mmCIF file of C-alpha atoms in Angstrom:
data_model
loop_
_atom_site.group_PDB
_atom_site.id
_atom_site.type_symbol
_atom_site.label_atom_id
_atom_site.label_comp_id
_atom_site.label_asym_id
_atom_site.label_seq_id
_atom_site.Cartn_x
_atom_site.Cartn_y
_atom_site.Cartn_z
ATOM 1 C CA MET I 1 -0.001 -0.029 -0.030
ATOM 2 C CA THR I 2 1.344 3.392 -0.946
ATOM 3 C CA ASN I 3 0.123 6.912 -1.144
ATOM 4 C CA GLU I 4 2.510 7.858 -3.939
ATOM 5 C CA PRO I 5 0.841 10.033 -6.531
ATOM 6 C CA LEU I 6 -0.120 8.484 -9.874
ATOM 7 C CA ARG I 7 2.184 9.467 -12.634
ATOM 8 C CA ILE I 8 -0.137 10.224 -15.604
ATOM 9 C CA GLY I 9 0.496 10.603 -19.298
ATOM 10 C CA VAL I 10 -2.158 12.299 -21.401
ATOM 11 C CA LEU I 11 -2.744 11.400 -24.991
ATOM 12 C CA GLY I 12 -3.873 14.504 -27.022
ATOM 13 C CA ALA I 13 -4.703 18.012 -25.895
ATOM 14 C CA ALA I 14 -8.424 17.766 -26.005
ATOM 15 C CA ARG I 15 -10.407 20.415 -24.229
ATOM 16 C CA ILE I 16 -12.331 17.847 -22.232
ATOM 17 C CA ALA I 17 -9.083 16.899 -20.564
ATOM 18 C CA GLU I 18 -9.187 19.872 -18.359
ATOM 19 C CA LEU I 19 -12.363 18.698 -16.714
ATOM 20 C CA SER I 20 -11.680 14.958 -17.024
ATOM 21 C CA ILE I 21 -8.128 14.573 -15.860
ATOM 22 C CA VAL I 22 -6.353 17.883 -15.097
ATOM 23 C CA GLY I 23 -8.730 19.019 -12.320
ATOM 24 C CA PRO I 24 -9.101 15.511 -10.776
ATOM 25 C CA ALA I 25 -5.267 15.008 -10.805
ATOM 26 C CA ARG I 26 -4.794 18.295 -9.053
ATOM 27 C CA ALA I 27 -7.454 17.432 -6.510
ATOM 28 C CA GLY I 28 -5.834 14.158 -5.784
ATOM 29 C CA GLY I 29 -2.228 15.322 -5.685
ATOM 30 C CA HIS I 30 -1.225 13.244 -8.750
ATOM 31 C CA ARG I 31 1.369 14.117 -11.265
ATOM 32 C CA LEU I 32 0.698 14.996 -14.915
ATOM 33 C CA VAL I 33 4.019 13.824 -16.192
ATOM 34 C CA ALA I 34 3.655 14.344 -19.935
ATOM 35 C CA VAL I 35 1.287 15.197 -22.728
ATOM 36 C CA ALA I 36 1.562 14.373 -26.468
ATOM 37 C CA ALA I 37 -0.401 15.697 -29.436
ATOM 38 C CA ARG I 38 -0.322 15.493 -33.126
ATOM 39 C CA ASP I 39 0.619 19.180 -33.163
ATOM 40 C CA ARG I 40 3.524 19.745 -30.666
ATOM 41 C CA GLY I 41 2.492 23.426 -30.343
ATOM 42 C CA ARG I 42 -0.908 22.374 -28.979
ATOM 43 C CA ALA I 43 0.788 19.994 -26.584
ATOM 44 C CA GLU I 44 3.112 22.764 -25.365
ATOM 45 C CA SER I 45 0.178 25.151 -24.838
ATOM 46 C CA PHE I 46 -1.651 22.492 -22.939
ATOM 47 C CA ALA I 47 1.307 21.733 -20.749
ATOM 48 C CA ALA I 48 1.916 25.342 -19.957
ATOM 49 C CA ALA I 49 -1.765 26.031 -19.169
ATOM 50 C CA HIS I 50 -2.238 23.013 -17.010
ATOM 51 C CA GLY I 51 1.067 22.307 -15.190
ATOM 52 C CA VAL I 52 2.130 19.209 -17.160
ATOM 53 C CA GLU I 53 5.717 18.503 -16.480
ATOM 54 C CA ARG I 54 6.872 17.874 -20.056
ATOM 55 C CA VAL I 55 5.794 17.303 -23.717
ATOM 56 C CA ALA I 56 6.394 14.009 -25.439
ATOM 57 C CA ASP I 57 7.263 14.040 -29.148
ATOM 58 C CA SER I 58 4.615 11.536 -29.958
ATOM 59 C CA TYR I 59 1.925 9.261 -28.507
ATOM 60 C CA ALA I 60 4.326 6.245 -28.834
ATOM 61 C CA ASP I 61 7.053 8.150 -27.006
ATOM 62 C CA LEU I 62 4.626 8.993 -24.175
ATOM 63 C CA ILE I 63 3.528 5.401 -23.780
ATOM 64 C CA ALA I 64 7.119 4.239 -23.693
ATOM 65 C CA ASP I 65 8.133 6.748 -21.022
ATOM 66 C CA PRO I 66 9.210 4.668 -17.949
ATOM 67 C CA GLU I 67 8.144 7.441 -15.495
ATOM 68 C CA ILE I 68 4.455 7.109 -16.558
ATOM 69 C CA ASP I 69 2.262 4.618 -14.814
ATOM 70 C CA VAL I 70 -1.130 5.578 -16.142
ATOM 71 C CA VAL I 71 -2.093 6.524 -19.666
ATOM 72 C CA TYR I 72 -5.230 8.603 -20.081
ATOM 73 C CA ASN I 73 -6.735 8.300 -23.517
ATOM 74 C CA PRO I 74 -9.261 11.053 -24.505
ATOM 75 C CA LEU I 75 -8.495 10.822 -28.213
ATOM 76 C CA ALA I 76 -11.200 10.519 -31.025
ATOM 77 C CA ASN I 77 -13.243 7.384 -30.728
ATOM 78 C CA SER I 78 -11.368 5.732 -33.548
ATOM 79 C CA LEU I 79 -8.125 6.004 -31.635
ATOM 80 C CA HIS I 80 -9.342 4.595 -28.369
ATOM 81 C CA GLY I 81 -8.837 1.024 -29.383
ATOM 82 C CA PRO I 82 -5.433 1.298 -31.071
ATOM 83 C CA TRP I 83 -3.766 3.449 -28.378
ATOM 84 C CA ASN I 84 -5.373 1.490 -25.519
ATOM 85 C CA LEU I 85 -3.830 -1.716 -27.066
ATOM 86 C CA ALA I 86 -0.430 0.145 -27.415
ATOM 87 C CA ALA I 87 -0.476 1.350 -23.917
ATOM 88 C CA LEU I 88 -1.434 -2.073 -22.458
ATOM 89 C CA ARG I 89 1.267 -3.786 -24.411
ATOM 90 C CA ALA I 90 3.745 -1.276 -22.917
ATOM 91 C CA GLY I 91 2.580 -2.435 -19.474
ATOM 92 C CA LYS I 92 0.651 0.681 -18.492
ATOM 93 C CA HIS I 93 -2.481 1.108 -16.599
ATOM 94 C CA VAL I 94 -5.093 2.664 -18.810
ATOM 95 C CA LEU I 95 -7.981 5.081 -18.059
ATOM 96 C CA THR I 96 -9.801 5.506 -21.415
ATOM 97 C CA GLU I 97 -12.628 7.690 -22.484
ATOM 98 C CA LYS I 98 -15.649 5.837 -23.645
ATOM 99 C CA PRO I 99 -16.149 3.794 -25.703
ATOM 100 C CA SER I 100 -13.145 1.654 -25.222
ATOM 101 C CA ALA I 101 -12.929 0.600 -28.777
ATOM 102 C CA SER I 102 -14.608 1.212 -32.164
ATOM 103 C CA ASN I 103 -16.464 -2.112 -32.163
ATOM 104 C CA ALA I 104 -16.696 -5.446 -30.275
ATOM 105 C CA GLU I 105 -14.061 -7.160 -32.305
ATOM 106 C CA GLU I 106 -11.494 -4.543 -31.266
ATOM 107 C CA ALA I 107 -12.866 -4.587 -27.652
ATOM 108 C CA ILE I 108 -12.105 -8.342 -27.493
ATOM 109 C CA GLU I 109 -8.490 -7.581 -28.442
ATOM 110 C CA VAL I 110 -8.318 -4.869 -25.682
ATOM 111 C CA HIS I 111 -9.760 -7.400 -23.233
ATOM 112 C CA GLU I 112 -7.088 -10.008 -24.238
ATOM 113 C CA ALA I 113 -4.431 -7.301 -23.890
ATOM 114 C CA VAL I 114 -5.506 -6.474 -20.375
ATOM 115 C CA THR I 115 -5.398 -10.103 -19.382
ATOM 116 C CA LYS I 116 -1.928 -10.540 -20.778
ATOM 117 C CA ALA I 117 -0.652 -7.168 -19.444
ATOM 118 C CA GLY I 118 -1.947 -7.764 -15.935
ATOM 119 C CA THR I 119 -2.528 -4.009 -15.540
ATOM 120 C CA VAL I 120 -5.617 -2.080 -14.715
ATOM 121 C CA PHE I 121 -7.964 -0.974 -17.444
ATOM 122 C CA MET I 122 -10.973 1.165 -16.896
ATOM 123 C CA GLU I 123 -13.478 2.835 -19.285
ATOM 124 C CA GLY I 124 -14.394 6.350 -18.124
ATOM 125 C CA PHE I 125 -18.020 6.024 -17.191
ATOM 126 C CA HIS I 126 -17.361 8.706 -14.564
ATOM 127 C CA TYR I 127 -21.098 9.182 -13.824
ATOM 128 C CA LEU I 128 -21.227 5.847 -11.932
ATOM 129 C CA PHE I 129 -18.961 7.241 -9.131
ATOM 130 C CA HIS I 130 -20.999 10.317 -8.370
ATOM 131 C CA PRO I 131 -23.504 10.518 -5.431
ATOM 132 C CA VAL I 132 -26.209 11.321 -7.954
ATOM 133 C CA THR I 133 -26.062 7.857 -9.510
ATOM 134 C CA ARG I 134 -25.354 6.171 -6.202
ATOM 135 C CA ARG I 135 -28.427 7.811 -4.820
ATOM 136 C CA LEU I 136 -30.630 6.308 -7.592
ATOM 137 C CA HIS I 137 -29.268 2.916 -6.666
ATOM 138 C CA GLU I 138 -29.739 3.629 -2.870
ATOM 139 C CA LEU I 139 -33.443 4.558 -3.538
ATOM 140 C CA LEU I 140 -33.988 1.176 -5.279
ATOM 141 C CA ASP I 141 -32.126 -0.647 -2.395
ATOM 142 C CA SER I 142 -34.224 1.064 0.252
ATOM 143 C CA GLY I 143 -37.534 -0.052 -1.089
ATOM 144 C CA GLU I 144 -39.001 3.414 -0.915
ATOM 145 C CA LEU I 145 -39.747 3.195 -4.827
ATOM 146 C CA GLY I 146 -40.976 -0.424 -4.456
ATOM 147 C CA GLU I 147 -39.897 -2.968 -7.104
ATOM 148 C CA LEU I 148 -38.345 -1.591 -10.235
ATOM 149 C CA ARG I 149 -40.659 -1.645 -13.294
ATOM 150 C CA HIS I 150 -39.231 0.656 -15.953
ATOM 151 C CA VAL I 151 -36.176 2.880 -16.533
ATOM 152 C CA GLU I 152 -35.563 5.472 -19.252
ATOM 153 C CA ALA I 153 -32.295 7.393 -19.951
ATOM 154 C CA MET I 154 -31.951 10.223 -22.475
ATOM 155 C CA VAL I 155 -28.655 11.723 -23.366
ATOM 156 C CA ALA I 156 -29.078 14.512 -25.917
ATOM 157 C CA MET I 157 -27.350 17.718 -26.997
ATOM 158 C CA PRO I 158 -27.621 20.405 -29.659
ATOM 159 C CA ALA I 159 -25.809 19.519 -32.866
ATOM 160 C CA PRO I 160 -22.074 20.131 -33.132
ATOM 161 C CA PRO I 161 -20.742 21.685 -36.287
ATOM 162 C CA ASP I 162 -20.879 19.496 -39.443
ATOM 163 C CA SER I 163 -17.077 19.424 -39.468
ATOM 164 C CA ASP I 164 -16.939 17.788 -35.922
ATOM 165 C CA VAL I 165 -15.239 14.411 -35.732
ATOM 166 C CA ARG I 166 -18.256 13.044 -33.960
ATOM 167 C CA TRP I 167 -20.121 13.128 -37.435
ATOM 168 C CA SER I 168 -17.343 11.000 -39.015
ATOM 169 C CA LEU I 169 -17.913 7.300 -39.699
ATOM 170 C CA PRO I 170 -14.178 6.540 -40.245
ATOM 171 C CA LEU I 171 -13.439 8.208 -36.848
ATOM 172 C CA ALA I 172 -16.124 5.977 -35.162
ATOM 173 C CA GLY I 173 -18.501 8.846 -34.595
ATOM 174 C CA GLY I 174 -22.267 8.921 -34.137
ATOM 175 C CA ALA I 175 -24.784 9.729 -31.332
ATOM 176 C CA LEU I 176 -24.757 6.241 -29.909
ATOM 177 C CA MET I 177 -20.931 6.283 -29.606
ATOM 178 C CA ASP I 178 -20.752 9.783 -28.144
ATOM 179 C CA LEU I 179 -23.854 9.873 -26.058
ATOM 180 C CA GLY I 180 -25.913 6.752 -26.122
ATOM 181 C CA CYS I 181 -23.298 4.685 -24.499
ATOM 182 C CA TYR I 182 -24.037 6.427 -21.264
ATOM 183 C CA SER I 183 -27.710 5.539 -21.557
ATOM 184 C CA LEU I 184 -26.917 1.955 -22.296
ATOM 185 C CA HIS I 185 -24.423 1.701 -19.517
ATOM 186 C CA ALA I 186 -26.849 3.301 -16.979
ATOM 187 C CA LEU I 187 -29.392 0.715 -17.818
ATOM 188 C CA ARG I 188 -26.856 -2.115 -17.597
ATOM 189 C CA MET I 189 -25.887 -1.010 -14.130
ATOM 190 C CA LEU I 190 -29.438 -1.677 -12.932
ATOM 191 C CA ALA I 191 -29.060 -5.371 -13.343
ATOM 192 C CA PRO I 192 -28.931 -6.091 -9.607
ATOM 193 C CA TRP I 193 -32.516 -4.724 -9.284
ATOM 194 C CA ALA I 194 -33.886 -6.264 -12.441
ATOM 195 C CA GLY I 195 -33.008 -9.895 -12.336
ATOM 196 C CA GLY I 196 -29.859 -9.664 -14.463
ATOM 197 C CA ALA I 197 -28.478 -7.965 -17.535
ATOM 198 C CA PRO I 198 -30.759 -6.436 -20.173
ATOM 199 C CA ARG I 199 -31.211 -7.688 -23.637
ATOM 200 C CA LEU I 200 -31.888 -5.496 -26.731
ATOM 201 C CA VAL I 201 -35.411 -5.826 -28.038
ATOM 202 C CA ALA I 202 -35.409 -3.242 -30.828
ATOM 203 C CA ALA I 203 -33.570 -0.135 -31.888
ATOM 204 C CA ARG I 204 -34.279 2.664 -34.404
ATOM 205 C CA GLY I 205 -32.443 5.701 -35.550
ATOM 206 C CA GLY I 206 -31.961 8.593 -37.981
ATOM 207 C CA GLU I 207 -28.972 9.225 -40.151
ATOM 208 C CA LYS I 208 -27.103 12.530 -40.188
ATOM 209 C CA ALA I 209 -27.678 14.328 -43.500
ATOM 210 C CA GLY I 210 -24.529 14.133 -45.577
ATOM 211 C CA ALA I 211 -22.871 11.627 -43.378
ATOM 212 C CA ALA I 212 -23.701 8.209 -44.651
ATOM 213 C CA GLY I 213 -23.859 5.495 -41.802
ATOM 214 C CA VAL I 214 -23.609 7.972 -38.940
ATOM 215 C CA ASP I 215 -26.504 8.130 -36.454
ATOM 216 C CA GLU I 216 -27.918 11.569 -35.604
ATOM 217 C CA TRP I 217 -30.092 9.865 -33.062
ATOM 218 C CA LEU I 218 -30.776 6.316 -31.856
ATOM 219 C CA TYR I 219 -33.463 5.011 -29.556
ATOM 220 C CA ALA I 220 -33.136 1.447 -28.083
ATOM 221 C CA ASP I 221 -35.714 -0.630 -26.217
ATOM 222 C CA LEU I 222 -34.340 -3.096 -23.732
ATOM 223 C CA GLU I 223 -35.880 -5.769 -21.397
ATOM 224 C CA PHE I 224 -34.462 -7.362 -18.269
ATOM 225 C CA PRO I 225 -34.934 -11.002 -17.216
ATOM 226 C CA SER I 226 -37.477 -10.048 -14.649
ATOM 227 C CA GLY I 227 -39.698 -8.359 -17.292
ATOM 228 C CA ILE I 228 -38.615 -4.742 -16.434
ATOM 229 C CA THR I 229 -38.494 -2.530 -19.513
ATOM 230 C CA GLY I 230 -36.120 0.224 -20.385
ATOM 231 C CA THR I 231 -35.329 2.816 -23.102
ATOM 232 C CA ALA I 232 -31.799 4.023 -23.821
ATOM 233 C CA ASN I 233 -32.066 7.095 -26.004
ATOM 234 C CA CYS I 234 -29.641 9.455 -27.508
ATOM 235 C CA HIS I 235 -29.785 12.437 -29.868
ATOM 236 C CA MET I 236 -26.891 14.570 -31.172
ATOM 237 C CA ALA I 237 -28.979 17.236 -32.867
ATOM 238 C CA TYR I 238 -31.608 17.872 -30.129
ATOM 239 C CA ASP I 239 -33.199 21.204 -29.284
ATOM 240 C CA LYS I 240 -31.562 21.350 -25.840
ATOM 241 C CA TRP I 241 -29.215 19.528 -23.436
ATOM 242 C CA GLN I 242 -30.830 16.722 -21.685
ATOM 243 C CA MET I 243 -29.054 13.987 -19.695
ATOM 244 C CA SER I 244 -31.677 12.458 -17.463
ATOM 245 C CA CYS I 245 -32.243 9.025 -16.029
ATOM 246 C CA ARG I 246 -35.702 8.106 -14.598
ATOM 247 C CA VAL I 247 -36.336 4.937 -12.585
ATOM 248 C CA VAL I 248 -39.977 3.869 -11.939
ATOM 249 C CA GLY I 249 -40.975 1.467 -9.278
ATOM 250 C CA THR I 250 -44.180 0.128 -7.971
ATOM 251 C CA ARG I 251 -44.368 2.783 -5.174
ATOM 252 C CA GLY I 252 -42.748 5.780 -6.743
ATOM 253 C CA GLU I 253 -40.092 7.146 -9.129
ATOM 254 C CA ALA I 254 -36.876 9.105 -9.062
ATOM 255 C CA THR I 255 -35.173 11.186 -11.744
ATOM 256 C CA ALA I 256 -31.569 12.264 -11.991
ATOM 257 C CA MET I 257 -31.857 15.544 -13.803
ATOM 258 C CA ASN I 258 -28.340 15.339 -15.212
ATOM 259 C CA PHE I 259 -26.627 12.089 -14.357
ATOM 260 C CA VAL I 260 -23.846 12.554 -16.909
ATOM 261 C CA GLN I 261 -22.900 16.029 -15.843
ATOM 262 C CA PRO I 262 -23.879 16.284 -12.092
ATOM 263 C CA HIS I 263 -21.340 19.031 -11.574
ATOM 264 C CA LEU I 264 -23.965 21.210 -13.607
ATOM 265 C CA ASP I 265 -27.134 19.849 -11.993
ATOM 266 C CA ASP I 266 -26.943 17.551 -8.979
ATOM 267 C CA ARG I 267 -30.713 17.173 -8.377
ATOM 268 C CA VAL I 268 -32.566 13.928 -7.918
ATOM 269 C CA VAL I 269 -36.338 14.385 -7.927
ATOM 270 C CA VAL I 270 -38.288 11.701 -5.964
ATOM 271 C CA ARG I 271 -42.037 11.277 -6.291
ATOM 272 C CA THR I 272 -44.030 8.848 -4.111
ATOM 273 C CA ALA I 273 -47.458 8.774 -2.490
ATOM 274 C CA ALA I 274 -45.956 10.840 0.297
ATOM 275 C CA GLY I 275 -45.228 13.686 -2.137
ATOM 276 C CA GLU I 276 -42.386 15.091 -4.144
ATOM 277 C CA ARG I 277 -38.975 16.174 -2.978
ATOM 278 C CA THR I 278 -35.723 17.235 -4.525
ATOM 279 C CA GLU I 279 -32.379 16.134 -3.285
ATOM 280 C CA GLU I 280 -29.205 17.870 -4.083
ATOM 281 C CA LEU I 281 -26.241 15.536 -3.975
ATOM 282 C CA GLY I 282 -23.318 17.930 -4.507
ATOM 283 C CA ARG I 283 -21.680 19.424 -7.633
ATOM 284 C CA ARG I 284 -18.175 18.002 -7.105
ATOM 285 C CA SER I 285 -16.944 16.626 -10.407
ATOM 286 C CA SER I 286 -17.820 13.049 -11.210
ATOM 287 C CA TYR I 287 -14.377 12.800 -12.903
ATOM 288 C CA THR I 288 -12.799 13.585 -9.517
ATOM 289 C CA PHE I 289 -14.705 10.796 -7.882
ATOM 290 C CA GLN I 290 -13.672 8.510 -10.822
ATOM 291 C CA LEU I 291 -9.966 9.270 -10.406
ATOM 292 C CA GLU I 292 -10.127 8.760 -6.674
ATOM 293 C CA ALA I 293 -11.676 5.278 -7.228
ATOM 294 C CA PHE I 294 -9.037 4.381 -9.875
ATOM 295 C CA ALA I 295 -6.201 5.474 -7.582
ATOM 296 C CA ALA I 296 -7.639 3.623 -4.594
ATOM 297 C CA HIS I 297 -7.729 0.448 -6.664
ATOM 298 C CA LEU I 298 -4.228 0.855 -7.818
ATOM 299 C CA ARG I 299 -2.847 1.759 -4.377
ATOM 300 C CA ASP I 300 -4.888 -0.374 -2.006
ATOM 301 C CA GLY I 301 -6.763 -2.861 -4.161
ATOM 302 C CA ALA I 302 -10.117 -1.258 -3.427
ATOM 303 C CA PRO I 303 -12.984 -2.588 -5.560
ATOM 304 C CA LEU I 304 -13.452 -1.046 -8.964
ATOM 305 C CA ALA I 305 -16.844 -1.255 -10.588
ATOM 306 C CA LEU I 306 -15.489 -0.870 -14.162
ATOM 307 C CA ASP I 307 -13.020 -3.193 -15.928
ATOM 308 C CA ALA I 308 -12.360 -4.822 -19.322
ATOM 309 C CA ASP I 309 -15.224 -7.273 -18.935
ATOM 310 C CA ASP I 310 -17.632 -4.330 -18.459
ATOM 311 C CA ALA I 311 -16.194 -2.500 -21.435
ATOM 312 C CA LEU I 312 -16.564 -5.456 -23.642
ATOM 313 C CA THR I 313 -20.150 -6.034 -22.665
ATOM 314 C CA THR I 314 -20.980 -2.391 -23.389
ATOM 315 C CA MET I 315 -19.325 -2.472 -26.722
ATOM 316 C CA ARG I 316 -21.160 -5.590 -27.823
ATOM 317 C CA LEU I 317 -24.479 -3.949 -26.844
ATOM 318 C CA ILE I 318 -23.524 -0.819 -28.924
ATOM 319 C CA ASP I 319 -22.848 -3.093 -32.039
ATOM 320 C CA ASP I 320 -26.128 -4.810 -31.368
ATOM 321 C CA CYS I 321 -27.988 -1.447 -31.379
ATOM 322 C CA TYR I 322 -26.322 -0.366 -34.574
ATOM 323 C CA ARG I 323 -27.316 -3.547 -36.449
ATOM 324 C CA ALA I 324 -30.789 -3.484 -35.146
ATOM 325 C CA ALA I 325 -31.243 0.141 -36.294
ATOM 326 C CA GLY I 326 -29.855 -0.542 -39.666
ATOM 327 C CA PHE I 327 -26.439 1.140 -39.164
ATOM 328 C CA PRO I 328 -23.030 -0.364 -39.841
ATOM 329 C CA VAL I 329 -20.875 -1.078 -36.775
ATOM 330 C CA ARG I 330 -18.016 1.500 -36.474
ATOM 331 C CA PRO I 331 -14.898 0.617 -38.441
ATOM 332 C CA ARG I 332 -11.632 0.147 -36.570
ATOM 333 C CA THR I 333 -8.422 2.121 -37.171
ATOM 334 C CA VAL I 334 -5.134 0.370 -37.533
ATOM 335 C CA LEU I 335 -2.087 2.318 -36.654
ATOM 336 C CA PRO I 336 0.855 2.260 -39.060
ATOM 337 C CA ALA I 337 3.633 -0.044 -38.166
ATOM 338 C CA ALA I 338 6.486 1.579 -36.316
ATOM 339 C CA GLY I 339 9.875 1.810 -37.968
#
């Protein structure tokens, strides 16, 4: 057991990294050892702005750095799988943004690489570590809502520009990859109260104009072994931001108003025969809770809810949704051979 700080390397200079890794690392006293980006100037600016110790010449150089224990991967979806594999083969622990790969076939390879490396791999479903989501689960445990009967999750946002990488099929884009994976995962995490893991019943979606094969929205219907129903919906050209999760029981219901971004809205609204109340669970970043859990596992062997098994299961469900809705599964990207 040690309280030594994690030594983290960051792939890319994405804006999300300020929220997802820079702030949490500072809060936990961890070291941001290095950052690498395709444009060295961007990496240098990122390092200067966020206190990263040095800039690596390439992603490969960062992964090879012996002073780095943990590789954080927030690259475009298409580069999650290849660089997760590279980092695992280099013997690093990996914290990757979701989804962990472009498709299930690639996720199987990542799973195999984790087993061979013997290191820790976690897909960044940060929402799961926040008190907002924990409260939904506590309400089901307590019996206040009765027996679970239905769940619905909606993760939607206004449309990004047409040039955004999230609209690119070769870069493994699409609403389900970027947003809907949260909805699917939130439903999967209700298995303990629903008799087991859900199965996909049906899915439908709409294609982004001018982007063949890319889903602008996708709605999926699922069913649990106990007969509980669920909908996992996503929309990447919606008229507003909505990231809600609603669980309905025989005695009442509870809605997390923004389970994906609880630092913006930490409310859980509970409705039962006794009336309605709003609980506020705190706006500390879910990413900070996530990194704390990751560090506790590495340091002390504390339980970790997310692993390569979980990532593979989610990716298989994503592929199933795409096929059922008439979309192709996302293509994988193969890195050029070194040398």
